[in-house]
XYZ file of C-alpha atoms in Angstrom:
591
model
C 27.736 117.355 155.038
C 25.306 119.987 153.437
C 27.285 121.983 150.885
C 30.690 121.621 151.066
C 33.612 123.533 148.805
C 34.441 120.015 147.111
C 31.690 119.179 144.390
C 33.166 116.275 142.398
C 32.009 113.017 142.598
C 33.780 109.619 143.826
C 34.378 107.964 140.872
C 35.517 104.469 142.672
C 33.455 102.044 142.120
C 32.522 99.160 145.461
C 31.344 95.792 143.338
C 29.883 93.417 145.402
C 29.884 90.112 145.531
C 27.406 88.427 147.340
C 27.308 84.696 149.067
C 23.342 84.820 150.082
C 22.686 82.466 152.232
C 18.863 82.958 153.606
C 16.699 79.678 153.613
C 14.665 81.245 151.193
C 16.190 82.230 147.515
C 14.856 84.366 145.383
C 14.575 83.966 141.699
C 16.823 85.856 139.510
C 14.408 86.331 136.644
C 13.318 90.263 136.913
C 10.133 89.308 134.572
C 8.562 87.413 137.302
C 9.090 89.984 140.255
C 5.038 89.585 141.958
C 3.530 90.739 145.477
C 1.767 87.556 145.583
C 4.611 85.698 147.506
C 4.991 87.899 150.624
C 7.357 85.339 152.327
C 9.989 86.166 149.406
C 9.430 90.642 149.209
C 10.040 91.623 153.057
C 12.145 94.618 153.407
C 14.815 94.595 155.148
C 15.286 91.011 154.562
C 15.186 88.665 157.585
C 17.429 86.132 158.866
C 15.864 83.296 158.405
C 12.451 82.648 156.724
C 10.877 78.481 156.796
C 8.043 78.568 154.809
C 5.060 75.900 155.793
C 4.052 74.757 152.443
C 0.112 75.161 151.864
C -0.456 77.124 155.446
C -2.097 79.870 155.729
C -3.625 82.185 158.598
C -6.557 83.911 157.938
C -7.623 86.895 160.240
C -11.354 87.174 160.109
C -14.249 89.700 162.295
C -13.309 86.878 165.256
C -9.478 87.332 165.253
C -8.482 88.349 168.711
C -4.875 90.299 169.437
C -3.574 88.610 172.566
C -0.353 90.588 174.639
C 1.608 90.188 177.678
C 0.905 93.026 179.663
C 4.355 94.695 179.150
C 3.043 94.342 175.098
C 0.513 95.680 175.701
C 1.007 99.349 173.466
C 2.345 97.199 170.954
C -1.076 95.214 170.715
C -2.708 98.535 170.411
C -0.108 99.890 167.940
C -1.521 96.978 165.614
C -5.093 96.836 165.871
C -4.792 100.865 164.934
C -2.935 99.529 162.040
C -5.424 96.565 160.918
C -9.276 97.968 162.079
C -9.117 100.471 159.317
C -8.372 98.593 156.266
C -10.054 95.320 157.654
C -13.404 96.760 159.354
C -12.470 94.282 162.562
C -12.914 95.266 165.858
C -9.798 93.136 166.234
C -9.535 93.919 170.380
C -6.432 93.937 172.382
C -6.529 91.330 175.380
C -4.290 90.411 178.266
C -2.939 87.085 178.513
C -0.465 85.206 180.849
C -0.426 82.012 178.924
C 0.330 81.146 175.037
C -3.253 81.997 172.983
C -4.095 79.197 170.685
C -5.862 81.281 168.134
C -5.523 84.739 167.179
C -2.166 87.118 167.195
C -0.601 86.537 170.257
C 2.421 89.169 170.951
C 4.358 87.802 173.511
C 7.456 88.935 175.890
C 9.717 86.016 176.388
C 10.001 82.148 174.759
C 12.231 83.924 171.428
C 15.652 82.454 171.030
C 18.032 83.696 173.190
C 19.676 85.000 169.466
C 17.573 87.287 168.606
C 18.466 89.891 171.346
C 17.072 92.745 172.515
C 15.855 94.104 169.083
C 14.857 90.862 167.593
C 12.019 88.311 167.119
C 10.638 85.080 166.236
C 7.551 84.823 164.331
C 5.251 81.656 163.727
C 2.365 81.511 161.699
C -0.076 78.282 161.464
C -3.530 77.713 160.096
C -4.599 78.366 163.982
C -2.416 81.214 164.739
C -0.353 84.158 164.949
C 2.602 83.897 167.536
C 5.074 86.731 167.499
C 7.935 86.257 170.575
C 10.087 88.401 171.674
C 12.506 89.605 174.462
C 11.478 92.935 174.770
C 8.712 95.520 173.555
C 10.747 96.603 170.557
C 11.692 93.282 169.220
C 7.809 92.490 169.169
C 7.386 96.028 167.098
C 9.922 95.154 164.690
C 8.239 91.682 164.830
C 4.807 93.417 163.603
C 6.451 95.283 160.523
C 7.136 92.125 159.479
C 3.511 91.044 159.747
C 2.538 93.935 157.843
C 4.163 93.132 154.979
C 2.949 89.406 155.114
C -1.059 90.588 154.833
C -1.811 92.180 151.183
C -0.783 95.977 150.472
C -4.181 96.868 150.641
C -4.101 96.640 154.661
C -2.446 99.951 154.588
C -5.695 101.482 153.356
C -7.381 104.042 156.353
C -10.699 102.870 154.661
C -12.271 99.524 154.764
C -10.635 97.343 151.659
C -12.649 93.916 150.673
C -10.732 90.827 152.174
C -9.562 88.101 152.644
C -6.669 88.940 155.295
C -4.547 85.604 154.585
C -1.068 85.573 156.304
C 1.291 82.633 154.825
C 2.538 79.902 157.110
C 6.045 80.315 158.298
C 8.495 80.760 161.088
C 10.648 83.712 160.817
C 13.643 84.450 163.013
C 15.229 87.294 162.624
C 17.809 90.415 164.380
C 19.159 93.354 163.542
C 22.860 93.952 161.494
C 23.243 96.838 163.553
C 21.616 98.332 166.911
C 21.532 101.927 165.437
C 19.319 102.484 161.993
C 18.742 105.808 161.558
C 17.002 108.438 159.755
C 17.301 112.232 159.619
C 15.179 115.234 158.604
C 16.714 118.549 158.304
C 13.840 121.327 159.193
C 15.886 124.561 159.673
C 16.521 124.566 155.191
C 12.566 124.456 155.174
C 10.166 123.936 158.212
C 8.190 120.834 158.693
C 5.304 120.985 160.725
C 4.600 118.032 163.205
C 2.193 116.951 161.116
C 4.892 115.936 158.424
C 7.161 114.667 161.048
C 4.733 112.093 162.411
C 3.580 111.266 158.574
C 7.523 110.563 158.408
C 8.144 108.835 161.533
C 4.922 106.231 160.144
C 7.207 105.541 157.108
C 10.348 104.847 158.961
C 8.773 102.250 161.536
C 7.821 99.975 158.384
C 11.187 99.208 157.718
C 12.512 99.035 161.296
C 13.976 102.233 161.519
C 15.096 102.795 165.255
C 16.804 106.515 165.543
C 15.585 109.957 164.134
C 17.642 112.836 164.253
C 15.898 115.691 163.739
C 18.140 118.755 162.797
C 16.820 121.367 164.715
C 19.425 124.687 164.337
C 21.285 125.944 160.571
C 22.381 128.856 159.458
C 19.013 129.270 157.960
C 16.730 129.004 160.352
C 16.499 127.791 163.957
C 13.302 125.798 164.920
C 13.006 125.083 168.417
C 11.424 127.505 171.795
C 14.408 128.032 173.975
C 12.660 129.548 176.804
C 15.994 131.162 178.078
C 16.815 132.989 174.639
C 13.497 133.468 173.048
C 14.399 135.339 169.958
C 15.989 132.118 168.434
C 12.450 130.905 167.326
C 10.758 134.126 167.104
C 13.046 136.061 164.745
C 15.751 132.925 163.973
C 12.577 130.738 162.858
C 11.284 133.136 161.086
C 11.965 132.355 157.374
C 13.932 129.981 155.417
C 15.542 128.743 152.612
C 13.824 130.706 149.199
C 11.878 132.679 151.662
C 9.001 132.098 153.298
C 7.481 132.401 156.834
C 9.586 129.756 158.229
C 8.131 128.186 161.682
C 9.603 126.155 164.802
C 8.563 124.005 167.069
C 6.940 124.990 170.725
C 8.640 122.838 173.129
C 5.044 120.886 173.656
C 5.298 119.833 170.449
C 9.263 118.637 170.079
C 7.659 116.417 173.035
C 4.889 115.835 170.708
C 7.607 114.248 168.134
C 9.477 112.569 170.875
C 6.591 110.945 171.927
C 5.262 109.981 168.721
C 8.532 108.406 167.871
C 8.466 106.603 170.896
C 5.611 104.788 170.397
C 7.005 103.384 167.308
C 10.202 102.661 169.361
C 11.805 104.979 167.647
C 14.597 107.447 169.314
C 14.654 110.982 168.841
C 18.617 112.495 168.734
C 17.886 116.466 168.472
C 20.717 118.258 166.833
C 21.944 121.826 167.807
C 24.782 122.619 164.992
C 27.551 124.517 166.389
C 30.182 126.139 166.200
C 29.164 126.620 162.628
C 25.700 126.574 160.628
C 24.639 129.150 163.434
C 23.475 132.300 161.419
C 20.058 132.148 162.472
C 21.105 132.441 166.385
C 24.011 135.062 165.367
C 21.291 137.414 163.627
C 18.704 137.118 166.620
C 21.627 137.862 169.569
C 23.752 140.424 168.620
C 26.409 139.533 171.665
C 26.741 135.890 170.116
C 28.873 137.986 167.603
C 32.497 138.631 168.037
C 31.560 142.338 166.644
C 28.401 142.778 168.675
C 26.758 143.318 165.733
C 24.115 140.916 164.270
C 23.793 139.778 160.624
C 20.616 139.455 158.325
C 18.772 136.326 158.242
C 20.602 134.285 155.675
C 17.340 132.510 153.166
C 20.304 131.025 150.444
C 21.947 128.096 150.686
C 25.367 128.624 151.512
C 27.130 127.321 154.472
C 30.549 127.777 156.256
C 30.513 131.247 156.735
C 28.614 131.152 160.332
C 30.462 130.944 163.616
C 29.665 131.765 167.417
C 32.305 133.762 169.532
C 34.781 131.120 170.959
C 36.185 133.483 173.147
C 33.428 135.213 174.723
C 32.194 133.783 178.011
C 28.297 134.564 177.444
C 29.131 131.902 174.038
C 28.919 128.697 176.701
C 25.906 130.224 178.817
C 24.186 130.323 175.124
C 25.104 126.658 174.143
C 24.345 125.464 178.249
C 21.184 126.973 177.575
C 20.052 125.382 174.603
C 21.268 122.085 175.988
C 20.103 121.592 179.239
C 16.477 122.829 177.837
C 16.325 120.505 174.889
C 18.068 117.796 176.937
C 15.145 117.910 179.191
C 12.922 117.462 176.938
C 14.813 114.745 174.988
C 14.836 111.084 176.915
C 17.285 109.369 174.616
C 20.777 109.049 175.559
C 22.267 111.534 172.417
C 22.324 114.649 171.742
C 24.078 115.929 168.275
C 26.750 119.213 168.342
C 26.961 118.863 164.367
C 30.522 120.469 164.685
C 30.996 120.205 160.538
C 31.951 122.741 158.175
C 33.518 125.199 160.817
C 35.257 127.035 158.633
C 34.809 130.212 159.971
C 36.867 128.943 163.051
C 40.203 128.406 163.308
C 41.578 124.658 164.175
C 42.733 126.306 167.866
C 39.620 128.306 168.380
C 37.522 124.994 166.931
C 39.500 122.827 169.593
C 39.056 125.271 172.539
C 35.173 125.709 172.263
C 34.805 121.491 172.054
C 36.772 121.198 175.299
C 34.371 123.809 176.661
C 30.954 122.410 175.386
C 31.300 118.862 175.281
C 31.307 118.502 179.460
C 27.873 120.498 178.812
C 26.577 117.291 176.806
C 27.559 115.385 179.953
C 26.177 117.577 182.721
C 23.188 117.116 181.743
C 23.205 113.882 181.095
C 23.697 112.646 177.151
C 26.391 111.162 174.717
C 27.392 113.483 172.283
C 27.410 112.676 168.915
C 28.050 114.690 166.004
C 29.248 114.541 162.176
C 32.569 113.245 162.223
C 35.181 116.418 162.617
C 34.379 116.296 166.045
C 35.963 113.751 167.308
C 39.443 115.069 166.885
C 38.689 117.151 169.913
C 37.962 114.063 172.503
C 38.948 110.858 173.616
C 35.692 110.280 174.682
C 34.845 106.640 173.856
C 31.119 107.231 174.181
C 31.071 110.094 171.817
C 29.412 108.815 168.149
C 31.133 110.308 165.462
C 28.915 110.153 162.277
C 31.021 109.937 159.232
C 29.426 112.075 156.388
C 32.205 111.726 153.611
C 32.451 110.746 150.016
C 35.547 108.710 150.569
C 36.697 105.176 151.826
C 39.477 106.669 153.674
C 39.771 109.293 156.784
C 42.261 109.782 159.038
C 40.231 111.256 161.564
C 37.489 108.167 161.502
C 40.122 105.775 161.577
C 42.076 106.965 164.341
C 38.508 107.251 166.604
C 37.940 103.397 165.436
C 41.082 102.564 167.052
C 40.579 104.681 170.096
C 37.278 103.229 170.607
C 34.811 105.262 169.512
C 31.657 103.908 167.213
C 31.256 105.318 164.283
C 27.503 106.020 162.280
C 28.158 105.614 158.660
C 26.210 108.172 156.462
C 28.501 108.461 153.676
C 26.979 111.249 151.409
C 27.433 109.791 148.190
C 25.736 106.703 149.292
C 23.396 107.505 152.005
C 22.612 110.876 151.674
C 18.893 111.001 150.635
C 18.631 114.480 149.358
C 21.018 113.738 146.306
C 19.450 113.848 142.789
C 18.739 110.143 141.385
C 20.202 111.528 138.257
C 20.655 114.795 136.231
C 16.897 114.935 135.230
C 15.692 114.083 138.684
C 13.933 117.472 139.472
C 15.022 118.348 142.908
C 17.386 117.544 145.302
C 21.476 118.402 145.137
C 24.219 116.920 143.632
C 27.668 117.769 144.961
C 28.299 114.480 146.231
C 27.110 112.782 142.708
C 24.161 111.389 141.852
C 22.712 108.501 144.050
C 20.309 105.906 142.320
C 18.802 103.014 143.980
C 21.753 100.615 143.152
C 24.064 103.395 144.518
C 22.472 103.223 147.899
C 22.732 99.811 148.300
C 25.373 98.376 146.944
C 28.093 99.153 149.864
C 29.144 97.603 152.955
C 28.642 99.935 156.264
C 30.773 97.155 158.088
C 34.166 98.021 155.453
C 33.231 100.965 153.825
C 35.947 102.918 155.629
C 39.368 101.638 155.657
C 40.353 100.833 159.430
C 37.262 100.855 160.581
C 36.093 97.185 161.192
C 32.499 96.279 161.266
C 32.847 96.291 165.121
C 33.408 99.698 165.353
C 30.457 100.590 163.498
C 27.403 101.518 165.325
C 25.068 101.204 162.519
C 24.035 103.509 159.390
C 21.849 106.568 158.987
C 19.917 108.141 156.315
C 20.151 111.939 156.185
C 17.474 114.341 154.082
C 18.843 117.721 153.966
C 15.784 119.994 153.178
C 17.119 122.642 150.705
C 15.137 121.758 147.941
C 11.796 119.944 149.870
C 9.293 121.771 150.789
C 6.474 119.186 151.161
C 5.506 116.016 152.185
C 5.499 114.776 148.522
C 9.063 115.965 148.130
C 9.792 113.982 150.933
C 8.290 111.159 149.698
C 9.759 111.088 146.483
C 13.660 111.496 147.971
C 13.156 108.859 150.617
C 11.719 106.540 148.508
C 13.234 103.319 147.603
C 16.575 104.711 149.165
C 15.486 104.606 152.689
C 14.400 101.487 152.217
C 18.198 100.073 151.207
C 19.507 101.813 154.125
C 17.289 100.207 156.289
C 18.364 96.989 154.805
C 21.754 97.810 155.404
C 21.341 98.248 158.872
C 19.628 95.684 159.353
C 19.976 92.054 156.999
C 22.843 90.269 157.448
C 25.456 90.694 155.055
C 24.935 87.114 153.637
C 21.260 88.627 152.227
C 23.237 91.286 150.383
C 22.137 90.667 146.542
C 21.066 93.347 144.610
C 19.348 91.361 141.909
C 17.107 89.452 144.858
C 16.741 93.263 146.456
C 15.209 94.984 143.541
C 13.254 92.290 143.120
C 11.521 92.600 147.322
C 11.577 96.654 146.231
C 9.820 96.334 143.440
C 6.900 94.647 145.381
C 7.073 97.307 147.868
C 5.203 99.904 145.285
C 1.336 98.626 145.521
C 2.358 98.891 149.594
C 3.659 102.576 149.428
C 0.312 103.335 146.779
C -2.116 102.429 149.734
C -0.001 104.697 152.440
C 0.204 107.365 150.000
C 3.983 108.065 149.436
C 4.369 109.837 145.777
C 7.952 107.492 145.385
C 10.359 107.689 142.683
C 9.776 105.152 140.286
C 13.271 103.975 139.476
C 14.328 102.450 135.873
C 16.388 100.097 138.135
C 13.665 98.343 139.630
C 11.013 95.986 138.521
C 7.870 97.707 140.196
C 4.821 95.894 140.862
C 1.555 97.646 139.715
C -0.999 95.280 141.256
C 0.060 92.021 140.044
C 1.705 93.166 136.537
C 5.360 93.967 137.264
C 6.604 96.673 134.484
C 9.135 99.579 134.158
C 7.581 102.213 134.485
C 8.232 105.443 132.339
C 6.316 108.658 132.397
C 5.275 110.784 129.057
C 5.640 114.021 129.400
C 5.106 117.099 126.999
C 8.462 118.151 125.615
C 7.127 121.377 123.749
C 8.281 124.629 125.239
C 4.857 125.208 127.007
C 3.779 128.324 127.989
C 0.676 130.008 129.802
C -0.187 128.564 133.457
C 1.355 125.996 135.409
C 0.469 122.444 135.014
C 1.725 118.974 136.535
C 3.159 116.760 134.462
C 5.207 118.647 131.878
C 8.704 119.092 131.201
C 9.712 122.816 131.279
C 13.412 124.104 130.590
C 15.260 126.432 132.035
C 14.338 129.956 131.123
C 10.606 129.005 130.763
C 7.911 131.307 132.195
C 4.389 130.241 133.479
C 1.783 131.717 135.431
C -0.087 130.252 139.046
C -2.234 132.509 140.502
C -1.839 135.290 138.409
C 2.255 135.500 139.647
C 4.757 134.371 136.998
C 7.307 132.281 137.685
C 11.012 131.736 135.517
C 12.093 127.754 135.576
C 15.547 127.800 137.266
C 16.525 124.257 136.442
C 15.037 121.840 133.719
C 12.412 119.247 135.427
C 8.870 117.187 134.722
C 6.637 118.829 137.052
C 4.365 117.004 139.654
C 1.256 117.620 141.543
C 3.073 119.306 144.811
C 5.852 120.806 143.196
C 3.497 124.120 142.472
C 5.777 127.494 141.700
C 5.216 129.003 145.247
C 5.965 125.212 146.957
C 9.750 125.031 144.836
C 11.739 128.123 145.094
C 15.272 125.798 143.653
C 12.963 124.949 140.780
C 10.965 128.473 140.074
C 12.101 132.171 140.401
C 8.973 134.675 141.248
C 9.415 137.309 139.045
């Protein structure tokens, strides 16, 4: 999952072939990729899309939001969106009936098809109407209507108009119930602050699940009130160094909240047996020795194990998750259980049978990265298959016992892998993952004998090793998330990569106004405000010397200065605004 002993890359190769079969088509001609068709560049890509030729909506300083009372938060969720950018008052009303003018968000009247996470959308020269059977099909109904307004609406300052929305009628579900994302902060700590910024980004493209990886061997980020010395000496540094930082438990229900009101689900992880240095070196008597180890600040994993056989092990791990389960509404929470190699299989098997019943005393699922589930026949327990294969034994055999499995195959979905060898951070043991990598495979027969009905959706992991900011974040999620959220979502008849690059590509004047520093793939034909190019970045190649700078290429071996420290490049990279010496420990050495 993080950093495992095998390092070489699949070298199979999944072609596609795609029957798309949306009422809309897309033109194959990459030249003539533009923003100025919104009905034909949504992300994920709906169901069905009927244009109404020569229609338009316009939302003007009169345009009222209308909502049933149970839509009420969604209402308000949009006019927080549109007032900036617009300069509307744009207020959130009541109504029992169906509005005749304005955006009317409304529970009930959507086809009974489009489920509980679904929506219908109609747009006429009079109106808005978004329908809906519940809350969060109406949410995933107004990311939608997002990306039908101009890119400037994501502005947080008043942007000239018009607001025009094109006439159409969109129905349109979810693939998969379960689209997720992760964010590892025990590498590096993210405050809540980045985490919310994060949790903004995911709700664009429907995103419905964040697990938030809580516990490593690196650093352990969470107030357990019963074992304080987990966040005050286990939180206290990270990866490179570094002060490190966790979470108070009023703000992981900060998070939770936040997340909710985006209808998003939080699934806290708590990595165990393994991954568990941080909690080793703060309680001594978690060790089989009764001695603690250092704080670990590298990067290597599978080392790390609690004491299977002492009792005081399962009042430790009872601990942790009755207090985080009480602070944690959703229905999951995640034992990692990968990379134990510091247990053996008995030992591995014996603490599973002990601390799984914990997961269901207090009242979740588990779900955890696949090894697990050779331990239980538990068919609500999510196994969440991390692999850079098309074939396991243990998957399969869960599949046929039941169980769902989350596909977040590393060397497809795994967001913290290097685009390619110059791509300046990130890993690459499971290969290099460009934008055509992550979205060219099918979640629903990726593994053999595991059927597309045994598949509870896909999820997007971003191991933090390397990122230290927001920007870093920004630049690894971005396009990838977005073709795992397509995944998860658009119907398998959508699936064309030459019609998805094109909807990317007109996603880049959008990410511009939110402020996400993206990766600019060679593979996609992005728009920069109405002239669709390639774009490619000139960068010095002379060695360069003196003080730090954005926007050069420095080798390995070179030295700079910031801030009167000097720094030694430890891998070769075109710097960026962000990726300062004291903010990239993988890329520079402090000397």
């Amino acid at each position: 999952m993080k950093l495992p002993a095998r390092t070489a890359r699949a070298l199979a190769v999944l072609v596609m072939v795609s029957a798309a079969t949306v009422v809309w088509n897309v033109a194959s001609d990459t030249s003539t990729a533009s923003a100025a068709e919104p009905l034909q560049s949504i992300v994920p890509a709906p169901v069905s899309v009927q244009p109404a030729a020569g229609v338009t909506h316009a939302i003007t300083a009169d345009t009222r939001i209308h909502t049933t009372a149970a839509a009420h938060g969604v209402g308000d969720h949009l006019a927080a969106l549109l007032r900036p950018s617009t300069g509307y008052a744009l207020p959130v009303t009541d109504t029992t009936g169906t509005p005749a003018d304005g955006i009317a968000l409304l529970i009930g009247g959507a086809p009974a098809s489009v489920g509980d996470q679904g929506y219908q959308l109609t747009v006429t020269a009079a109106s808005v109407q978004l329908r809906a059977n519940t809350p969060a099909g109406l949410f995933a109904g107004v990311q939608t209507l997002r990306q039908l307004l101009p890119a400037k609406v994501e502005h947080r300052t008043a942007q000239p108009g018009p607001w025009a929305v094109p006439g159409a009628t969109i129905t349109d579900y979810p693939r998969f119930g379960h689209r997720g994302a992760m964010l590892d902060v025990a590498r590096h700590f993210h405050p809540v602050a980045t985490v919310k910024r994060y949790l903004d980004q995911l709700a664009l493209y429907k995103v419905n699940y964040f697990h938030l990886h809580l516990t490593d061997d690196q650093g352990w980020r969470i107030v357990i009130d019963s074992w304080p010395r987990l966040a005050t000496h286990g939180g206290s540094t990270q990866v490179g160094g570094g002060p490190g930082g966790y979470y108070t438990k009023a703000q992981y229900q900060e998070i939770v909240a936040y997340a909710a009101a985006r209808h998003i689900t939080v699934v806290p992880e708590v990595d165990l047996p393994g991954h568990t240095n941080a909690a080793l070196a703060s309680y001594a008597e978690l060790n089989c020795n009764g001695v603690a180890p250092a704080l670990r600040t590298d990067i290597a994993v599978g080392y790390s194990s609690l004491c299977v056989s002492k009792d005081i092990t399962y009042t430790f791990v009872e601990d942790v998750i009755r207090e985080i389960a009480a602070l944690t509404p959703g229905p999951y929470f995640h034992i990692g259980g990968d990379e134990a190699h510091a247990t053996t299989d008995q030992e591995y098997q014996a603490f599973m049978n002990r601390v799984l019943p914990l997961v269901g005393k207090y009242g979740k699922k588990p779900m955890g990265w696949h090894e697990f589930v050779k331990t239980t026949t538990d068919t609500g327990a999510v196994a969440q298959y991390w692999g850079t294969t098309t074939s396991n034994a243990v998957v399969q055999n869960a599949a046929a016992r039941g169980q769902k499995i989350l596909m977040s195959p590393a060397n497809k979905a795994y967001l913290d892998m290097k685009y390619n060898s110059g791509t300046p951070i990130g890993l690459s043991w499971a290969g290099y993952v460009e934008v055509q990598d992550a979205y060219n495979w099918n979640p629903g027969t990726h593994v053999s004998g595991v059927p597309e009905s045994a598949v509870r959706g896909v999820e997007a992991p971003l191991w933090t090793e390397t990122v230290v900011t927001p920007a870093h974040v920004d630049y690894l999620a971005f396009p990838r998330l977005s073709a795992i959220a397509e995944l998860g979502w658009s119907p398998w008849s959508t699936h064309n990569w030459d019609a998805f690059r094109l909807r990317l590509g007109a996603q880049a004047p959008r990410w511009t106004a939110m402020g996400i520093d993206f990766y600019r793939s060679p593979q996609v034909p992005w728009d920069n405000g109405g002239t669709t190019t390639t774009t490619t970045t000139t960068t010095t190649t002379t060695q360069p010397s003196g003080t730090w700078a954005p926007n050069r290429a420095y080798t390995t071996g070179s030295q700079v200065t910031y801030n009167g420290v000097t720094y030694q490049c430890r891998q070769s990279h075109t710097s960026q605004t962000g990726w300062e010496p004291p903010n990239v420990p993988a890329l520079w050495q402090r000397l």
